[in-house]
mmCIF file of C-alpha atoms in Angstrom:
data_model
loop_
_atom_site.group_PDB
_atom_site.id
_atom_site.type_symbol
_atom_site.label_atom_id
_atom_site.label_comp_id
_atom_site.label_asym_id
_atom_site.label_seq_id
_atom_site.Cartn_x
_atom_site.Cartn_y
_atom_site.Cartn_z
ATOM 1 C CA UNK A 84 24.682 1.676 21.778
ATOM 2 C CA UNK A 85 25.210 0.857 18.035
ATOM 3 C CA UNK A 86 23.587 2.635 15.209
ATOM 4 C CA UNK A 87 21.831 0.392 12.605
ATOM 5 C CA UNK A 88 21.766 0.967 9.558
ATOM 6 C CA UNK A 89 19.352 -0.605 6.781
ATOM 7 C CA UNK A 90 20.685 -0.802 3.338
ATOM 8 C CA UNK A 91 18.507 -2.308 1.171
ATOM 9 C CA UNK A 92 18.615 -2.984 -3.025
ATOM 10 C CA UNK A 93 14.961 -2.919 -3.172
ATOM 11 C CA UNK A 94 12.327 -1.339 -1.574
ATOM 12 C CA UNK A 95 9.667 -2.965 -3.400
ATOM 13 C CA UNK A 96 6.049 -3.665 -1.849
ATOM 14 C CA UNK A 97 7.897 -2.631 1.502
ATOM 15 C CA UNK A 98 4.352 -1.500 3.074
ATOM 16 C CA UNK A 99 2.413 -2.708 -0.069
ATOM 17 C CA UNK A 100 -1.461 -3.892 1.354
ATOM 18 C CA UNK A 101 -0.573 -1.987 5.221
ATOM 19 C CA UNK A 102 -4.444 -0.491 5.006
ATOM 20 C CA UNK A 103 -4.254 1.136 8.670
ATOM 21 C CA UNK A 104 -0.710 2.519 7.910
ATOM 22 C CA UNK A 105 -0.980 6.254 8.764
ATOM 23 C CA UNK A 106 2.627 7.331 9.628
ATOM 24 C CA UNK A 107 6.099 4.844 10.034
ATOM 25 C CA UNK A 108 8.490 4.912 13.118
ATOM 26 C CA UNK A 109 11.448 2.948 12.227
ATOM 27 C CA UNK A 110 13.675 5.127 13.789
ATOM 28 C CA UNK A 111 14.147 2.709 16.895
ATOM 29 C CA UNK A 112 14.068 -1.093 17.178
ATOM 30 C CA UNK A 113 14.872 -3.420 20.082
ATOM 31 C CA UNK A 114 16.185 0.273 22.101
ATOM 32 C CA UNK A 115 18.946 0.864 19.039
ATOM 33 C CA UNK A 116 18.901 3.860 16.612
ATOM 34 C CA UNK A 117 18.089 2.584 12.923
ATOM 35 C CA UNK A 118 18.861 4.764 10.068
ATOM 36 C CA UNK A 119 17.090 3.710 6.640
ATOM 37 C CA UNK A 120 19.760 4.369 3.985
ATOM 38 C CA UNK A 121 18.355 4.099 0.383
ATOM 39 C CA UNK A 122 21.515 5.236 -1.383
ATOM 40 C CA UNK A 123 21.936 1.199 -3.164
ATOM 41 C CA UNK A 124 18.282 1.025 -4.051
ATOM 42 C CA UNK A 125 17.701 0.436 -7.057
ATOM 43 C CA UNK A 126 13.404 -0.383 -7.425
ATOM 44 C CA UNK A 127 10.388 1.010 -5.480
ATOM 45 C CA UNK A 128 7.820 -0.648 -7.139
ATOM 46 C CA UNK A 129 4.752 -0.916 -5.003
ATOM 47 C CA UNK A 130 6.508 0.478 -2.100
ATOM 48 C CA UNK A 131 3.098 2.642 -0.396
ATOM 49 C CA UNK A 132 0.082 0.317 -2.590
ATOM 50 C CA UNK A 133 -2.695 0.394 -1.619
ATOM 51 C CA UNK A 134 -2.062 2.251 2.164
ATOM 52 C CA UNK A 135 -5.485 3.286 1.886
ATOM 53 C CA UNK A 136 -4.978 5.228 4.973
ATOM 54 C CA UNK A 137 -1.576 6.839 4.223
ATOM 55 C CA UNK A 138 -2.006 10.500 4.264
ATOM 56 C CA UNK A 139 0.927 13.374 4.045
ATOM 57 C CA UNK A 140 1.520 16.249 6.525
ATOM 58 C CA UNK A 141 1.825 20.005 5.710
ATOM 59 C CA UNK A 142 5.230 19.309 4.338
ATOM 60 C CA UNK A 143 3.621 17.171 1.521
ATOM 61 C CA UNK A 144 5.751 13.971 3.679
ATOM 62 C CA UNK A 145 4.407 10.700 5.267
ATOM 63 C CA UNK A 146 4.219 11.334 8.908
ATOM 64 C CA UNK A 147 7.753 9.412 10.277
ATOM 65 C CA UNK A 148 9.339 9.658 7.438
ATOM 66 C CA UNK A 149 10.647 12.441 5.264
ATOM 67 C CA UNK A 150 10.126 11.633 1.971
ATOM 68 C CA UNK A 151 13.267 13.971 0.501
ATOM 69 C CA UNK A 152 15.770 12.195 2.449
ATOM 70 C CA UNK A 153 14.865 9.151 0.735
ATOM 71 C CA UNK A 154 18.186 8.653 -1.837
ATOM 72 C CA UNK A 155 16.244 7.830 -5.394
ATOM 73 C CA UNK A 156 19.679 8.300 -7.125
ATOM 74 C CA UNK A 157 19.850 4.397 -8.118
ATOM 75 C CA UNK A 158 15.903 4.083 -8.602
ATOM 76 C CA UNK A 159 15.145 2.999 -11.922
ATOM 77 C CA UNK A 160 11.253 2.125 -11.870
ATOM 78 C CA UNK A 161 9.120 4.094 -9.166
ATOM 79 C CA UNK A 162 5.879 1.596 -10.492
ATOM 80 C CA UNK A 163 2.950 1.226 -8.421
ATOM 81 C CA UNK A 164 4.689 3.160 -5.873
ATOM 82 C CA UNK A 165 1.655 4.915 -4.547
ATOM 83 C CA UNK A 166 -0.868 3.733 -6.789
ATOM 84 C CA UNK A 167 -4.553 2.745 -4.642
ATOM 85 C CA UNK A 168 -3.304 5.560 -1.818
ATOM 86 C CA UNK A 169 -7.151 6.602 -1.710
ATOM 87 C CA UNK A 170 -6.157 9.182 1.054
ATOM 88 C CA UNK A 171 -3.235 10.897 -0.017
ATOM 89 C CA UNK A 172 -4.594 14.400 -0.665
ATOM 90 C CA UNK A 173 -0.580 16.013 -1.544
ATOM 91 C CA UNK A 174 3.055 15.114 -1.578
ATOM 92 C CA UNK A 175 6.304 16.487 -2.448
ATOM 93 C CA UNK A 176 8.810 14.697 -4.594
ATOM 94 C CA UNK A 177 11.000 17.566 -4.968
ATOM 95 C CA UNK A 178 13.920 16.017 -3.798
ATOM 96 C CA UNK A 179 13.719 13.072 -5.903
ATOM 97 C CA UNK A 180 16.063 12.216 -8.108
ATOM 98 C CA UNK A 181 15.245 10.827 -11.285
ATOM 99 C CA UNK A 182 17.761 10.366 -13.971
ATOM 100 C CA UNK A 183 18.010 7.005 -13.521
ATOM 101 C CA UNK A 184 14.011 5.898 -13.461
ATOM 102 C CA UNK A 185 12.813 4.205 -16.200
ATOM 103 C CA UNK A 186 9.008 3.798 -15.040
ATOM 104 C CA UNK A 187 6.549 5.776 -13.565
ATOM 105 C CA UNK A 188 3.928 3.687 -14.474
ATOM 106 C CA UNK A 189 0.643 3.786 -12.854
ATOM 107 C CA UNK A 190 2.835 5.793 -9.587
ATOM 108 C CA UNK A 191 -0.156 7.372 -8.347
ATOM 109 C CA UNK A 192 -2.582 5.139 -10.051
ATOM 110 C CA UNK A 193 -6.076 5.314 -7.990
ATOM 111 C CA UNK A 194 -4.960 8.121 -5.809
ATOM 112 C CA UNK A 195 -8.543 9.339 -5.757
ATOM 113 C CA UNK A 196 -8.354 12.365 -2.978
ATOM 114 C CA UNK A 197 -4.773 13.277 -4.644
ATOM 115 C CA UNK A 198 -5.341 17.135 -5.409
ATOM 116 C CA UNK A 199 -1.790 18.457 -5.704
ATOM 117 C CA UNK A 200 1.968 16.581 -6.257
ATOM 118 C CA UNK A 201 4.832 18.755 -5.629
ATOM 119 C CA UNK A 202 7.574 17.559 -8.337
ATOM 120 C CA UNK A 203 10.106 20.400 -9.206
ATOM 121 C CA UNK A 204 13.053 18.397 -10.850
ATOM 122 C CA UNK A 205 12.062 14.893 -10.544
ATOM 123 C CA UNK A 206 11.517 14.159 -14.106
ATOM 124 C CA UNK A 207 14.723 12.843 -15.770
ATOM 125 C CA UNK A 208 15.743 12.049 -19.046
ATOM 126 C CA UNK A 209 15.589 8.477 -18.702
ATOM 127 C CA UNK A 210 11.668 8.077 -18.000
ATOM 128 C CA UNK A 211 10.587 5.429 -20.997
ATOM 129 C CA UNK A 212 6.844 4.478 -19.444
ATOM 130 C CA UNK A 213 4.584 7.164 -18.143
ATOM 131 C CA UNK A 214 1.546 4.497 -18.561
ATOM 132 C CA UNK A 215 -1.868 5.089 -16.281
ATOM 133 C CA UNK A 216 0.896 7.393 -14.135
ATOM 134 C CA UNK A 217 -2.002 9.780 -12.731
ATOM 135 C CA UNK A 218 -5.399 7.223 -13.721
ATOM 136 C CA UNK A 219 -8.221 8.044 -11.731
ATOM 137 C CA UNK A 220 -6.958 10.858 -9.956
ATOM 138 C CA UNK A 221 -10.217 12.196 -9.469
ATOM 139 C CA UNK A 222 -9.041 15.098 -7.937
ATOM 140 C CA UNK A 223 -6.141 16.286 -9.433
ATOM 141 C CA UNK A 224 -6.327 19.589 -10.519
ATOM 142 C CA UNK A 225 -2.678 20.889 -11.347
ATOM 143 C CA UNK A 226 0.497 19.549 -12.009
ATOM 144 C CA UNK A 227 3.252 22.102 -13.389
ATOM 145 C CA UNK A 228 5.210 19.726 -14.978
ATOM 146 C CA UNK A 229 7.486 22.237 -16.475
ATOM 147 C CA UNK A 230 10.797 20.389 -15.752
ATOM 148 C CA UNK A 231 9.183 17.257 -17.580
ATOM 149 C CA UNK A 232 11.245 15.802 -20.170
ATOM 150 C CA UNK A 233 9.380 13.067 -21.835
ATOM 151 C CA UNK A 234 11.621 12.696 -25.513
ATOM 152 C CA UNK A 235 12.628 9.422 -24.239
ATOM 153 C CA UNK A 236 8.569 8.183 -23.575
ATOM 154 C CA UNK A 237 7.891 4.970 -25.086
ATOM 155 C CA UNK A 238 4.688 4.969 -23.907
ATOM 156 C CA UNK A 239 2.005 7.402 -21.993
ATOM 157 C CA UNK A 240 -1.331 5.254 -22.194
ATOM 158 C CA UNK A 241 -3.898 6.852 -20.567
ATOM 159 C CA UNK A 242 -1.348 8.654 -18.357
ATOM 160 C CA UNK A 243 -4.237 11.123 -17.396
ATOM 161 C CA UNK A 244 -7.000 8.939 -18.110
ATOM 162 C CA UNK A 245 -10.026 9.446 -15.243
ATOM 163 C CA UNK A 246 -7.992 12.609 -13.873
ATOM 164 C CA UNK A 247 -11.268 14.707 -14.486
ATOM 165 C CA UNK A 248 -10.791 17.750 -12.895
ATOM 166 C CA UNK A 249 -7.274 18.431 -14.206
ATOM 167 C CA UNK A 250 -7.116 21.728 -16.121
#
């Protein structure tokens, strides 16, 4: 037996439009171990949109696949990459990296059942386009965006715009 190992550059609309997806199991194909190794991507955009049925476990990760040993150390836009998750109710990015992303824009756009996101350090300096990031979170409540550094924003347009219940 071989181990295989995926390396890809981009990750983009990887699972985009998958409305039934509830969990991934990647972890064996054709009997052989696969390993996903993220450590050369470089984009996410898109990469959960609009999994409409894509919820997170206790640990705040998508069931199959933890989301903190995903390697975000080359990821410079994160777009769309949850944005129309309607059932994601809470997730943890605290072991994302992200001094090299550029865009967050419209990230959890449409996450209308999203009540809490776990960040810790995620926000770099580098982050120029916080645009529609948490739109029509409905539900949001909190975010404790304490380590947020946004000096380099070019632009936050309606970054919290239909977030209604965020205090």
């Amino acid at each position: 037996h071989f181990e295989t190992t995926i390396l890809p550059t981009s990750l983009n609309h990887w699972f985009c439009d998958l409305k039934d997806l509830t969990s991934i199991t990647y972890n064996v194909i054709d009997g052989e171990a696969v390993e996903l190794d993220t450590r050369f991507a470089t984009s996410m955009e898109g990469m959960f949109k609009n999994c409409s049925s894509l919820k997170t476990n206790a640990n705040g990760d998508i069931p199959g696949l933890t989301l903190g040993e995903l390697n975000t150390d080359k990821v410079t836009s994160m777009q769309e990459m949850f944005a129309g998750c309607s059932s994601l109710e809470t997730i943890s990015l605290s072991h994302f990296e992200g001094y090299t992303t550029t865009s967050v824009e419209s990230m959890f756009e449409g996450c209308t059942k999203l009540k809490s996101i776990e960040f810790d350090q995620f926000f770099g300096h580098n982050i120029e386009n916080f645009a529609y990031m948490f739109k029509d979170c409905a539900n949001l409540k909190e975010l404790d965006l304490y380590y947020a550094d946004t000096t380099t924003a070019i632009t936050m347009t309606d970054m919290f715009a239909g977030a209604v219940r965020l205090e």
